[in-house]
């Protein structure tokens, strides 16, 4: 799991979902109240498995030589509220942040977006690493798969790391499509009377 976490951060940097110093991720260890989380202060493409640290749900360092990500508050807040969440990912996705800066919601403009995302709330600006941000993100992710932090980034939660990554990738891809469509007058939406059927599809 440590290797997987380190590898995924480098891959998300190369895909343009975060800069080398931004973003973080964690996975919960089974049913325990412990999680593996990326450390703060390491350039993501250089992350190694033994840089990943173990903390408890109060942010206490259990294993590792580095401090945990300063965003451990929202990681633990999500695990406390969502028994099904086994992985949490925070990215600085540029197209998604760009739409939020302009006050635009991400909409279900494609089949994939409708199936994977649902509604994605935009949370007002709060200080990174604060308990206030932790509480707000925990509340938002209780009944959403992703949330946007204004002037900052994106948080997703999934039943495993692959699902949390997929939600972040679909969100950013959807934002890019909305941006392209905005250059030509805006996106056409899936007809409202079909959207619920699309959301019910398991696979395309
Ligand atoms: Zn951040």
JSON list of C-alpha atoms and ligand atoms in Angstrom, two decimals:
[
{"chain": "A", "resi": 1, "resn": "UNK", "atom": "CA", "xyz": [0.00, 0.00, 0.00]},
{"chain": "A", "resi": 2, "resn": "UNK", "atom": "CA", "xyz": [2.90, 2.37, 0.75]},
{"chain": "A", "resi": 3, "resn": "UNK", "atom": "CA", "xyz": [4.39, 1.69, -2.70]},
{"chain": "A", "resi": 4, "resn": "UNK", "atom": "CA", "xyz": [0.97, 2.17, -4.32]},
{"chain": "A", "resi": 5, "resn": "UNK", "atom": "CA", "xyz": [0.51, 5.55, -2.59]},
{"chain": "A", "resi": 6, "resn": "UNK", "atom": "CA", "xyz": [3.96, 6.81, -3.58]},
{"chain": "A", "resi": 7, "resn": "UNK", "atom": "CA", "xyz": [3.51, 5.63, -7.18]},
{"chain": "A", "resi": 8, "resn": "UNK", "atom": "CA", "xyz": [0.06, 7.19, -7.56]},
{"chain": "A", "resi": 9, "resn": "UNK", "atom": "CA", "xyz": [1.26, 10.62, -6.45]},
{"chain": "A", "resi": 10, "resn": "UNK", "atom": "CA", "xyz": [4.06, 10.65, -9.05]},
{"chain": "A", "resi": 11, "resn": "UNK", "atom": "CA", "xyz": [1.60, 9.51, -11.70]},
{"chain": "A", "resi": 12, "resn": "UNK", "atom": "CA", "xyz": [-0.94, 12.24, -10.80]},
{"chain": "A", "resi": 13, "resn": "UNK", "atom": "CA", "xyz": [1.81, 14.88, -11.08]},
{"chain": "A", "resi": 14, "resn": "UNK", "atom": "CA", "xyz": [2.71, 13.61, -14.55]},
{"chain": "A", "resi": 15, "resn": "UNK", "atom": "CA", "xyz": [-0.98, 13.66, -15.55]},
{"chain": "A", "resi": 16, "resn": "UNK", "atom": "CA", "xyz": [-1.21, 17.32, -14.52]},
{"chain": "A", "resi": 17, "resn": "UNK", "atom": "CA", "xyz": [-3.62, 16.85, -11.60]},
{"chain": "A", "resi": 18, "resn": "UNK", "atom": "CA", "xyz": [-1.22, 18.44, -9.14]},
{"chain": "A", "resi": 19, "resn": "UNK", "atom": "CA", "xyz": [2.15, 20.14, -8.92]},
{"chain": "A", "resi": 20, "resn": "UNK", "atom": "CA", "xyz": [5.15, 18.36, -7.39]},
{"chain": "A", "resi": 21, "resn": "UNK", "atom": "CA", "xyz": [4.59, 20.02, -4.03]},
{"chain": "A", "resi": 22, "resn": "UNK", "atom": "CA", "xyz": [0.77, 20.04, -3.91]},
{"chain": "A", "resi": 23, "resn": "UNK", "atom": "CA", "xyz": [-1.77, 17.34, -3.11]},
{"chain": "A", "resi": 24, "resn": "UNK", "atom": "CA", "xyz": [-1.82, 14.36, -0.76]},
{"chain": "A", "resi": 25, "resn": "UNK", "atom": "CA", "xyz": [-3.43, 10.94, -0.37]},
{"chain": "A", "resi": 26, "resn": "UNK", "atom": "CA", "xyz": [-4.21, 8.34, 2.28]},
{"chain": "A", "resi": 27, "resn": "UNK", "atom": "CA", "xyz": [-5.57, 4.81, 2.60]},
{"chain": "A", "resi": 28, "resn": "UNK", "atom": "CA", "xyz": [-7.25, 3.31, 5.65]},
{"chain": "A", "resi": 29, "resn": "UNK", "atom": "CA", "xyz": [-5.71, 0.10, 6.97]},
{"chain": "A", "resi": 30, "resn": "UNK", "atom": "CA", "xyz": [-8.55, -2.44, 7.03]},
{"chain": "A", "resi": 31, "resn": "UNK", "atom": "CA", "xyz": [-11.19, -1.77, 9.69]},
{"chain": "A", "resi": 32, "resn": "UNK", "atom": "CA", "xyz": [-8.64, -0.16, 11.99]},
{"chain": "A", "resi": 33, "resn": "UNK", "atom": "CA", "xyz": [-8.52, 3.46, 13.05]},
{"chain": "A", "resi": 34, "resn": "UNK", "atom": "CA", "xyz": [-5.13, 3.78, 11.38]},
{"chain": "A", "resi": 35, "resn": "UNK", "atom": "CA", "xyz": [-4.15, 5.14, 8.00]},
{"chain": "A", "resi": 36, "resn": "UNK", "atom": "CA", "xyz": [-1.19, 5.50, 5.72]},
{"chain": "A", "resi": 37, "resn": "UNK", "atom": "CA", "xyz": [-0.76, 9.06, 4.46]},
{"chain": "A", "resi": 38, "resn": "UNK", "atom": "CA", "xyz": [1.72, 10.97, 2.32]},
{"chain": "A", "resi": 39, "resn": "UNK", "atom": "CA", "xyz": [4.16, 13.15, 4.28]},
{"chain": "A", "resi": 40, "resn": "UNK", "atom": "CA", "xyz": [4.45, 16.91, 4.00]},
{"chain": "A", "resi": 41, "resn": "UNK", "atom": "CA", "xyz": [7.46, 18.54, 2.45]},
{"chain": "A", "resi": 42, "resn": "UNK", "atom": "CA", "xyz": [8.50, 15.88, -0.08]},
{"chain": "A", "resi": 43, "resn": "UNK", "atom": "CA", "xyz": [8.51, 16.60, -3.83]},
{"chain": "A", "resi": 44, "resn": "UNK", "atom": "CA", "xyz": [5.91, 14.11, -5.07]},
{"chain": "A", "resi": 45, "resn": "UNK", "atom": "CA", "xyz": [7.85, 12.54, -7.97]},
{"chain": "A", "resi": 46, "resn": "UNK", "atom": "CA", "xyz": [10.63, 11.73, -5.45]},
{"chain": "A", "resi": 47, "resn": "UNK", "atom": "CA", "xyz": [8.29, 10.01, -2.93]},
{"chain": "A", "resi": 48, "resn": "UNK", "atom": "CA", "xyz": [9.39, 6.52, -1.88]},
{"chain": "A", "resi": 49, "resn": "UNK", "atom": "CA", "xyz": [7.41, 3.83, -0.07]},
{"chain": "A", "resi": 50, "resn": "UNK", "atom": "CA", "xyz": [9.30, 4.44, 3.18]},
{"chain": "A", "resi": 51, "resn": "UNK", "atom": "CA", "xyz": [8.42, 8.16, 3.12]},
{"chain": "A", "resi": 52, "resn": "UNK", "atom": "CA", "xyz": [4.74, 7.24, 3.68]},
{"chain": "A", "resi": 53, "resn": "UNK", "atom": "CA", "xyz": [3.75, 7.58, 7.35]},
{"chain": "A", "resi": 54, "resn": "UNK", "atom": "CA", "xyz": [1.15, 5.89, 9.56]},
{"chain": "A", "resi": 55, "resn": "UNK", "atom": "CA", "xyz": [-1.15, 7.98, 11.78]},
{"chain": "A", "resi": 56, "resn": "UNK", "atom": "CA", "xyz": [-4.28, 7.39, 13.86]},
{"chain": "A", "resi": 57, "resn": "UNK", "atom": "CA", "xyz": [-7.62, 9.21, 13.49]},
{"chain": "A", "resi": 58, "resn": "UNK", "atom": "CA", "xyz": [-6.38, 11.97, 15.86]},
{"chain": "A", "resi": 59, "resn": "UNK", "atom": "CA", "xyz": [-3.36, 12.68, 13.65]},
{"chain": "A", "resi": 60, "resn": "UNK", "atom": "CA", "xyz": [-0.84, 11.07, 16.02]},
{"chain": "A", "resi": 61, "resn": "UNK", "atom": "CA", "xyz": [2.24, 9.80, 14.21]},
{"chain": "A", "resi": 62, "resn": "UNK", "atom": "CA", "xyz": [2.51, 6.01, 14.70]},
{"chain": "A", "resi": 63, "resn": "UNK", "atom": "CA", "xyz": [5.20, 5.12, 12.17]},
{"chain": "A", "resi": 64, "resn": "UNK", "atom": "CA", "xyz": [7.53, 7.12, 9.96]},
{"chain": "A", "resi": 65, "resn": "UNK", "atom": "CA", "xyz": [10.29, 9.69, 10.09]},
{"chain": "A", "resi": 66, "resn": "UNK", "atom": "CA", "xyz": [8.41, 12.61, 8.50]},
{"chain": "A", "resi": 67, "resn": "UNK", "atom": "CA", "xyz": [5.42, 14.73, 9.58]},
{"chain": "A", "resi": 68, "resn": "UNK", "atom": "CA", "xyz": [2.11, 13.68, 7.98]},
{"chain": "A", "resi": 69, "resn": "UNK", "atom": "CA", "xyz": [0.47, 15.89, 5.35]},
{"chain": "A", "resi": 70, "resn": "UNK", "atom": "CA", "xyz": [-0.90, 19.06, 6.98]},
{"chain": "A", "resi": 71, "resn": "UNK", "atom": "CA", "xyz": [-4.30, 18.06, 5.55]},
{"chain": "A", "resi": 72, "resn": "UNK", "atom": "CA", "xyz": [-4.62, 15.03, 7.86]},
{"chain": "A", "resi": 73, "resn": "UNK", "atom": "CA", "xyz": [-7.64, 16.78, 9.46]},
{"chain": "A", "resi": 74, "resn": "UNK", "atom": "CA", "xyz": [-9.86, 16.28, 6.42]},
{"chain": "A", "resi": 75, "resn": "UNK", "atom": "CA", "xyz": [-8.54, 12.79, 5.68]},
{"chain": "A", "resi": 76, "resn": "UNK", "atom": "CA", "xyz": [-9.44, 11.60, 9.19]},
{"chain": "A", "resi": 77, "resn": "UNK", "atom": "CA", "xyz": [-12.75, 13.55, 9.20]},
{"chain": "A", "resi": 78, "resn": "UNK", "atom": "CA", "xyz": [-13.86, 11.62, 6.08]},
{"chain": "A", "resi": 79, "resn": "UNK", "atom": "CA", "xyz": [-12.89, 8.22, 7.54]},
{"chain": "A", "resi": 80, "resn": "UNK", "atom": "CA", "xyz": [-14.75, 9.06, 10.77]},
{"chain": "A", "resi": 81, "resn": "UNK", "atom": "CA", "xyz": [-17.95, 9.87, 8.85]},
{"chain": "A", "resi": 82, "resn": "UNK", "atom": "CA", "xyz": [-17.79, 7.33, 6.02]},
{"chain": "A", "resi": 83, "resn": "UNK", "atom": "CA", "xyz": [-17.39, 3.67, 6.99]},
{"chain": "A", "resi": 84, "resn": "UNK", "atom": "CA", "xyz": [-17.14, 2.76, 3.28]},
{"chain": "A", "resi": 85, "resn": "UNK", "atom": "CA", "xyz": [-14.31, 5.21, 2.51]},
{"chain": "A", "resi": 86, "resn": "UNK", "atom": "CA", "xyz": [-10.96, 3.41, 2.34]},
{"chain": "A", "resi": 87, "resn": "UNK", "atom": "CA", "xyz": [-8.99, 6.03, 0.38]},
{"chain": "A", "resi": 88, "resn": "UNK", "atom": "CA", "xyz": [-8.93, 9.83, 0.23]},
{"chain": "A", "resi": 89, "resn": "UNK", "atom": "CA", "xyz": [-7.20, 11.89, -2.44]},
{"chain": "A", "resi": 90, "resn": "UNK", "atom": "CA", "xyz": [-6.51, 15.62, -2.61]},
{"chain": "A", "resi": 91, "resn": "UNK", "atom": "CA", "xyz": [-5.37, 17.16, -5.91]},
{"chain": "A", "resi": 92, "resn": "UNK", "atom": "CA", "xyz": [-4.83, 20.68, -7.25]},
{"chain": "A", "resi": 93, "resn": "UNK", "atom": "CA", "xyz": [-6.60, 19.95, -10.57]},
{"chain": "A", "resi": 94, "resn": "UNK", "atom": "CA", "xyz": [-6.18, 23.11, -12.70]},
{"chain": "A", "resi": 95, "resn": "UNK", "atom": "CA", "xyz": [-9.27, 22.97, -14.95]},
{"chain": "A", "resi": 96, "resn": "UNK", "atom": "CA", "xyz": [-11.58, 22.09, -12.05]},
{"chain": "A", "resi": 97, "resn": "UNK", "atom": "CA", "xyz": [-10.15, 24.87, -9.89]},
{"chain": "A", "resi": 98, "resn": "UNK", "atom": "CA", "xyz": [-10.38, 27.26, -12.86]},
{"chain": "A", "resi": 99, "resn": "UNK", "atom": "CA", "xyz": [-14.12, 26.64, -13.28]},
{"chain": "A", "resi": 100, "resn": "UNK", "atom": "CA", "xyz": [-14.70, 27.11, -9.54]},
{"chain": "A", "resi": 101, "resn": "UNK", "atom": "CA", "xyz": [-12.70, 30.37, -9.56]},
{"chain": "A", "resi": 102, "resn": "UNK", "atom": "CA", "xyz": [-15.13, 31.62, -12.21]},
{"chain": "A", "resi": 103, "resn": "UNK", "atom": "CA", "xyz": [-18.08, 30.48, -10.09]},
{"chain": "A", "resi": 104, "resn": "UNK", "atom": "CA", "xyz": [-19.01, 27.59, -12.43]},
{"chain": "A", "resi": 105, "resn": "UNK", "atom": "CA", "xyz": [-20.30, 24.26, -11.10]},
{"chain": "A", "resi": 106, "resn": "UNK", "atom": "CA", "xyz": [-19.13, 21.05, -12.76]},
{"chain": "A", "resi": 107, "resn": "UNK", "atom": "CA", "xyz": [-22.18, 19.55, -14.44]},
{"chain": "A", "resi": 108, "resn": "UNK", "atom": "CA", "xyz": [-22.95, 16.02, -15.64]},
{"chain": "A", "resi": 109, "resn": "UNK", "atom": "CA", "xyz": [-22.26, 16.85, -19.30]},
{"chain": "A", "resi": 110, "resn": "UNK", "atom": "CA", "xyz": [-21.18, 13.31, -20.27]},
{"chain": "A", "resi": 111, "resn": "UNK", "atom": "CA", "xyz": [-22.31, 9.78, -19.46]},
{"chain": "A", "resi": 112, "resn": "UNK", "atom": "CA", "xyz": [-19.11, 9.18, -17.46]},
{"chain": "A", "resi": 113, "resn": "UNK", "atom": "CA", "xyz": [-19.57, 12.39, -15.44]},
{"chain": "A", "resi": 114, "resn": "UNK", "atom": "CA", "xyz": [-23.20, 11.53, -14.67]},
{"chain": "A", "resi": 115, "resn": "UNK", "atom": "CA", "xyz": [-22.27, 8.01, -13.54]},
{"chain": "A", "resi": 116, "resn": "UNK", "atom": "CA", "xyz": [-19.14, 8.78, -11.54]},
{"chain": "A", "resi": 117, "resn": "UNK", "atom": "CA", "xyz": [-19.50, 12.26, -10.08]},
{"chain": "A", "resi": 118, "resn": "UNK", "atom": "CA", "xyz": [-22.99, 13.23, -9.00]},
{"chain": "A", "resi": 119, "resn": "UNK", "atom": "CA", "xyz": [-23.21, 16.75, -7.57]},
{"chain": "A", "resi": 120, "resn": "UNK", "atom": "CA", "xyz": [-19.81, 18.26, -6.70]},
{"chain": "A", "resi": 121, "resn": "UNK", "atom": "CA", "xyz": [-20.14, 21.05, -4.11]},
{"chain": "A", "resi": 122, "resn": "UNK", "atom": "CA", "xyz": [-17.75, 24.04, -4.00]},
{"chain": "A", "resi": 123, "resn": "UNK", "atom": "CA", "xyz": [-16.69, 24.87, -0.42]},
{"chain": "A", "resi": 124, "resn": "UNK", "atom": "CA", "xyz": [-15.86, 28.49, 0.39]},
{"chain": "A", "resi": 125, "resn": "UNK", "atom": "CA", "xyz": [-12.19, 29.36, 1.00]},
{"chain": "A", "resi": 126, "resn": "UNK", "atom": "CA", "xyz": [-10.74, 28.02, 4.26]},
{"chain": "A", "resi": 127, "resn": "UNK", "atom": "CA", "xyz": [-7.14, 27.89, 5.45]},
{"chain": "A", "resi": 128, "resn": "UNK", "atom": "CA", "xyz": [-5.24, 24.78, 4.31]},
{"chain": "A", "resi": 129, "resn": "UNK", "atom": "CA", "xyz": [-4.46, 22.43, 7.20]},
{"chain": "A", "resi": 130, "resn": "UNK", "atom": "CA", "xyz": [-7.11, 23.98, 9.50]},
{"chain": "A", "resi": 131, "resn": "UNK", "atom": "CA", "xyz": [-9.56, 22.06, 11.66]},
{"chain": "A", "resi": 132, "resn": "UNK", "atom": "CA", "xyz": [-12.32, 24.21, 10.13]},
{"chain": "A", "resi": 133, "resn": "UNK", "atom": "CA", "xyz": [-11.43, 22.90, 6.66]},
{"chain": "A", "resi": 134, "resn": "UNK", "atom": "CA", "xyz": [-11.27, 19.37, 8.06]},
{"chain": "A", "resi": 135, "resn": "UNK", "atom": "CA", "xyz": [-14.81, 19.59, 9.45]},
{"chain": "A", "resi": 136, "resn": "UNK", "atom": "CA", "xyz": [-16.25, 21.18, 6.29]},
{"chain": "A", "resi": 137, "resn": "UNK", "atom": "CA", "xyz": [-14.66, 18.59, 3.98]},
{"chain": "A", "resi": 138, "resn": "UNK", "atom": "CA", "xyz": [-15.77, 15.75, 6.27]},
{"chain": "A", "resi": 139, "resn": "UNK", "atom": "CA", "xyz": [-19.35, 17.07, 6.15]},
{"chain": "A", "resi": 140, "resn": "UNK", "atom": "CA", "xyz": [-19.30, 17.56, 2.34]},
{"chain": "A", "resi": 141, "resn": "UNK", "atom": "CA", "xyz": [-17.89, 14.09, 1.62]},
{"chain": "A", "resi": 142, "resn": "UNK", "atom": "CA", "xyz": [-20.50, 12.42, 3.83]},
{"chain": "A", "resi": 143, "resn": "UNK", "atom": "CA", "xyz": [-22.95, 12.44, 0.93]},
{"chain": "A", "resi": 144, "resn": "UNK", "atom": "CA", "xyz": [-20.80, 13.42, -2.07]},
{"chain": "A", "resi": 145, "resn": "UNK", "atom": "CA", "xyz": [-18.04, 11.58, -3.91]},
{"chain": "A", "resi": 146, "resn": "UNK", "atom": "CA", "xyz": [-15.97, 14.74, -4.42]},
{"chain": "A", "resi": 147, "resn": "UNK", "atom": "CA", "xyz": [-15.81, 18.36, -3.28]},
{"chain": "A", "resi": 148, "resn": "UNK", "atom": "CA", "xyz": [-13.98, 21.42, -4.60]},
{"chain": "A", "resi": 149, "resn": "UNK", "atom": "CA", "xyz": [-12.11, 23.68, -2.16]},
{"chain": "A", "resi": 150, "resn": "UNK", "atom": "CA", "xyz": [-12.35, 27.24, -3.49]},
{"chain": "A", "resi": 151, "resn": "UNK", "atom": "CA", "xyz": [-8.98, 28.82, -4.42]},
{"chain": "A", "resi": 152, "resn": "UNK", "atom": "CA", "xyz": [-7.30, 25.52, -3.57]},
{"chain": "A", "resi": 153, "resn": "UNK", "atom": "CA", "xyz": [-8.16, 22.07, -4.93]},
{"chain": "A", "resi": 154, "resn": "UNK", "atom": "CA", "xyz": [-10.25, 18.91, -5.01]},
{"chain": "A", "resi": 155, "resn": "UNK", "atom": "CA", "xyz": [-10.94, 16.13, -2.48]},
{"chain": "A", "resi": 156, "resn": "UNK", "atom": "CA", "xyz": [-12.31, 12.70, -3.45]},
{"chain": "A", "resi": 157, "resn": "UNK", "atom": "CA", "xyz": [-13.05, 9.57, -1.43]},
{"chain": "A", "resi": 158, "resn": "UNK", "atom": "CA", "xyz": [-13.45, 5.99, -2.63]},
{"chain": "A", "resi": 159, "resn": "UNK", "atom": "CA", "xyz": [-13.76, 2.38, -1.51]},
{"chain": "A", "resi": 160, "resn": "UNK", "atom": "CA", "xyz": [-10.12, 1.99, -2.62]},
{"chain": "A", "resi": 161, "resn": "UNK", "atom": "CA", "xyz": [-7.33, 4.17, -4.02]},
{"chain": "A", "resi": 162, "resn": "UNK", "atom": "CA", "xyz": [-8.21, 3.36, -7.65]},
{"chain": "A", "resi": 163, "resn": "UNK", "atom": "CA", "xyz": [-11.76, 4.64, -7.14]},
{"chain": "A", "resi": 164, "resn": "UNK", "atom": "CA", "xyz": [-10.60, 7.88, -5.45]},
{"chain": "A", "resi": 165, "resn": "UNK", "atom": "CA", "xyz": [-8.18, 8.44, -8.37]},
{"chain": "A", "resi": 166, "resn": "UNK", "atom": "CA", "xyz": [-10.87, 7.69, -10.95]},
{"chain": "A", "resi": 167, "resn": "UNK", "atom": "CA", "xyz": [-13.26, 10.24, -9.43]},
{"chain": "A", "resi": 168, "resn": "UNK", "atom": "CA", "xyz": [-10.52, 12.92, -9.52]},
{"chain": "A", "resi": 169, "resn": "UNK", "atom": "CA", "xyz": [-9.63, 12.04, -13.13]},
{"chain": "A", "resi": 170, "resn": "UNK", "atom": "CA", "xyz": [-13.24, 12.07, -14.34]},
{"chain": "A", "resi": 171, "resn": "UNK", "atom": "CA", "xyz": [-13.83, 15.39, -12.53]},
{"chain": "A", "resi": 172, "resn": "UNK", "atom": "CA", "xyz": [-10.80, 17.01, -14.21]},
{"chain": "A", "resi": 173, "resn": "UNK", "atom": "CA", "xyz": [-11.66, 15.54, -17.65]},
{"chain": "A", "resi": 174, "resn": "UNK", "atom": "CA", "xyz": [-15.23, 16.86, -17.29]},
{"chain": "A", "resi": 175, "resn": "UNK", "atom": "CA", "xyz": [-13.94, 20.30, -16.35]},
{"chain": "A", "resi": 176, "resn": "UNK", "atom": "CA", "xyz": [-11.72, 20.32, -19.45]},
{"chain": "A", "resi": 177, "resn": "UNK", "atom": "CA", "xyz": [-14.70, 19.40, -21.66]},
{"chain": "A", "resi": 178, "resn": "UNK", "atom": "CA", "xyz": [-16.79, 22.14, -20.08]},
{"chain": "A", "resi": 179, "resn": "UNK", "atom": "CA", "xyz": [-13.93, 24.59, -20.70]},
{"chain": "A", "resi": 180, "resn": "UNK", "atom": "CA", "xyz": [-13.72, 23.61, -24.39]},
{"chain": "A", "resi": 181, "resn": "UNK", "atom": "CA", "xyz": [-17.51, 23.84, -24.75]},
{"chain": "A", "resi": 182, "resn": "UNK", "atom": "CA", "xyz": [-17.46, 27.29, -23.09]},
{"chain": "A", "resi": 183, "resn": "UNK", "atom": "CA", "xyz": [-15.26, 28.57, -25.95]},
{"chain": "A", "resi": 184, "resn": "UNK", "atom": "CA", "xyz": [-18.09, 27.75, -28.36]},
{"chain": "A", "resi": 185, "resn": "UNK", "atom": "CA", "xyz": [-21.05, 28.98, -26.36]},
{"chain": "A", "resi": 186, "resn": "UNK", "atom": "CA", "xyz": [-21.40, 26.42, -23.54]},
{"chain": "A", "resi": 187, "resn": "UNK", "atom": "CA", "xyz": [-22.11, 22.72, -23.00]},
{"chain": "A", "resi": 188, "resn": "UNK", "atom": "CA", "xyz": [-25.26, 20.89, -23.99]},
{"chain": "A", "resi": 189, "resn": "UNK", "atom": "CA", "xyz": [-26.51, 18.82, -21.07]},
{"chain": "A", "resi": 190, "resn": "UNK", "atom": "CA", "xyz": [-27.81, 15.24, -21.04]},
{"chain": "A", "resi": 191, "resn": "UNK", "atom": "CA", "xyz": [-31.61, 15.60, -21.36]},
{"chain": "A", "resi": 192, "resn": "UNK", "atom": "CA", "xyz": [-33.07, 15.97, -17.83]},
{"chain": "A", "resi": 193, "resn": "UNK", "atom": "CA", "xyz": [-35.53, 13.11, -18.40]},
{"chain": "A", "resi": 194, "resn": "UNK", "atom": "CA", "xyz": [-32.61, 10.73, -19.21]},
{"chain": "A", "resi": 195, "resn": "UNK", "atom": "CA", "xyz": [-30.15, 11.71, -16.49]},
{"chain": "A", "resi": 196, "resn": "UNK", "atom": "CA", "xyz": [-31.49, 9.34, -13.81]},
{"chain": "A", "resi": 197, "resn": "UNK", "atom": "CA", "xyz": [-31.32, 6.36, -16.20]},
{"chain": "A", "resi": 198, "resn": "UNK", "atom": "CA", "xyz": [-27.72, 7.27, -17.04]},
{"chain": "A", "resi": 199, "resn": "UNK", "atom": "CA", "xyz": [-26.81, 7.51, -13.35]},
{"chain": "A", "resi": 200, "resn": "UNK", "atom": "CA", "xyz": [-28.20, 3.99, -12.88]},
{"chain": "A", "resi": 201, "resn": "UNK", "atom": "CA", "xyz": [-25.90, 2.42, -15.48]},
{"chain": "A", "resi": 202, "resn": "UNK", "atom": "CA", "xyz": [-23.20, 0.20, -14.02]},
{"chain": "A", "resi": 203, "resn": "UNK", "atom": "CA", "xyz": [-20.88, -0.01, -16.97]},
{"chain": "A", "resi": 204, "resn": "UNK", "atom": "CA", "xyz": [-20.66, 1.46, -20.43]},
{"chain": "B", "resi": 1, "resn": "LIG", "atom": "ZN1", "xyz": [-3.84, 21.39, -1.26]}
]
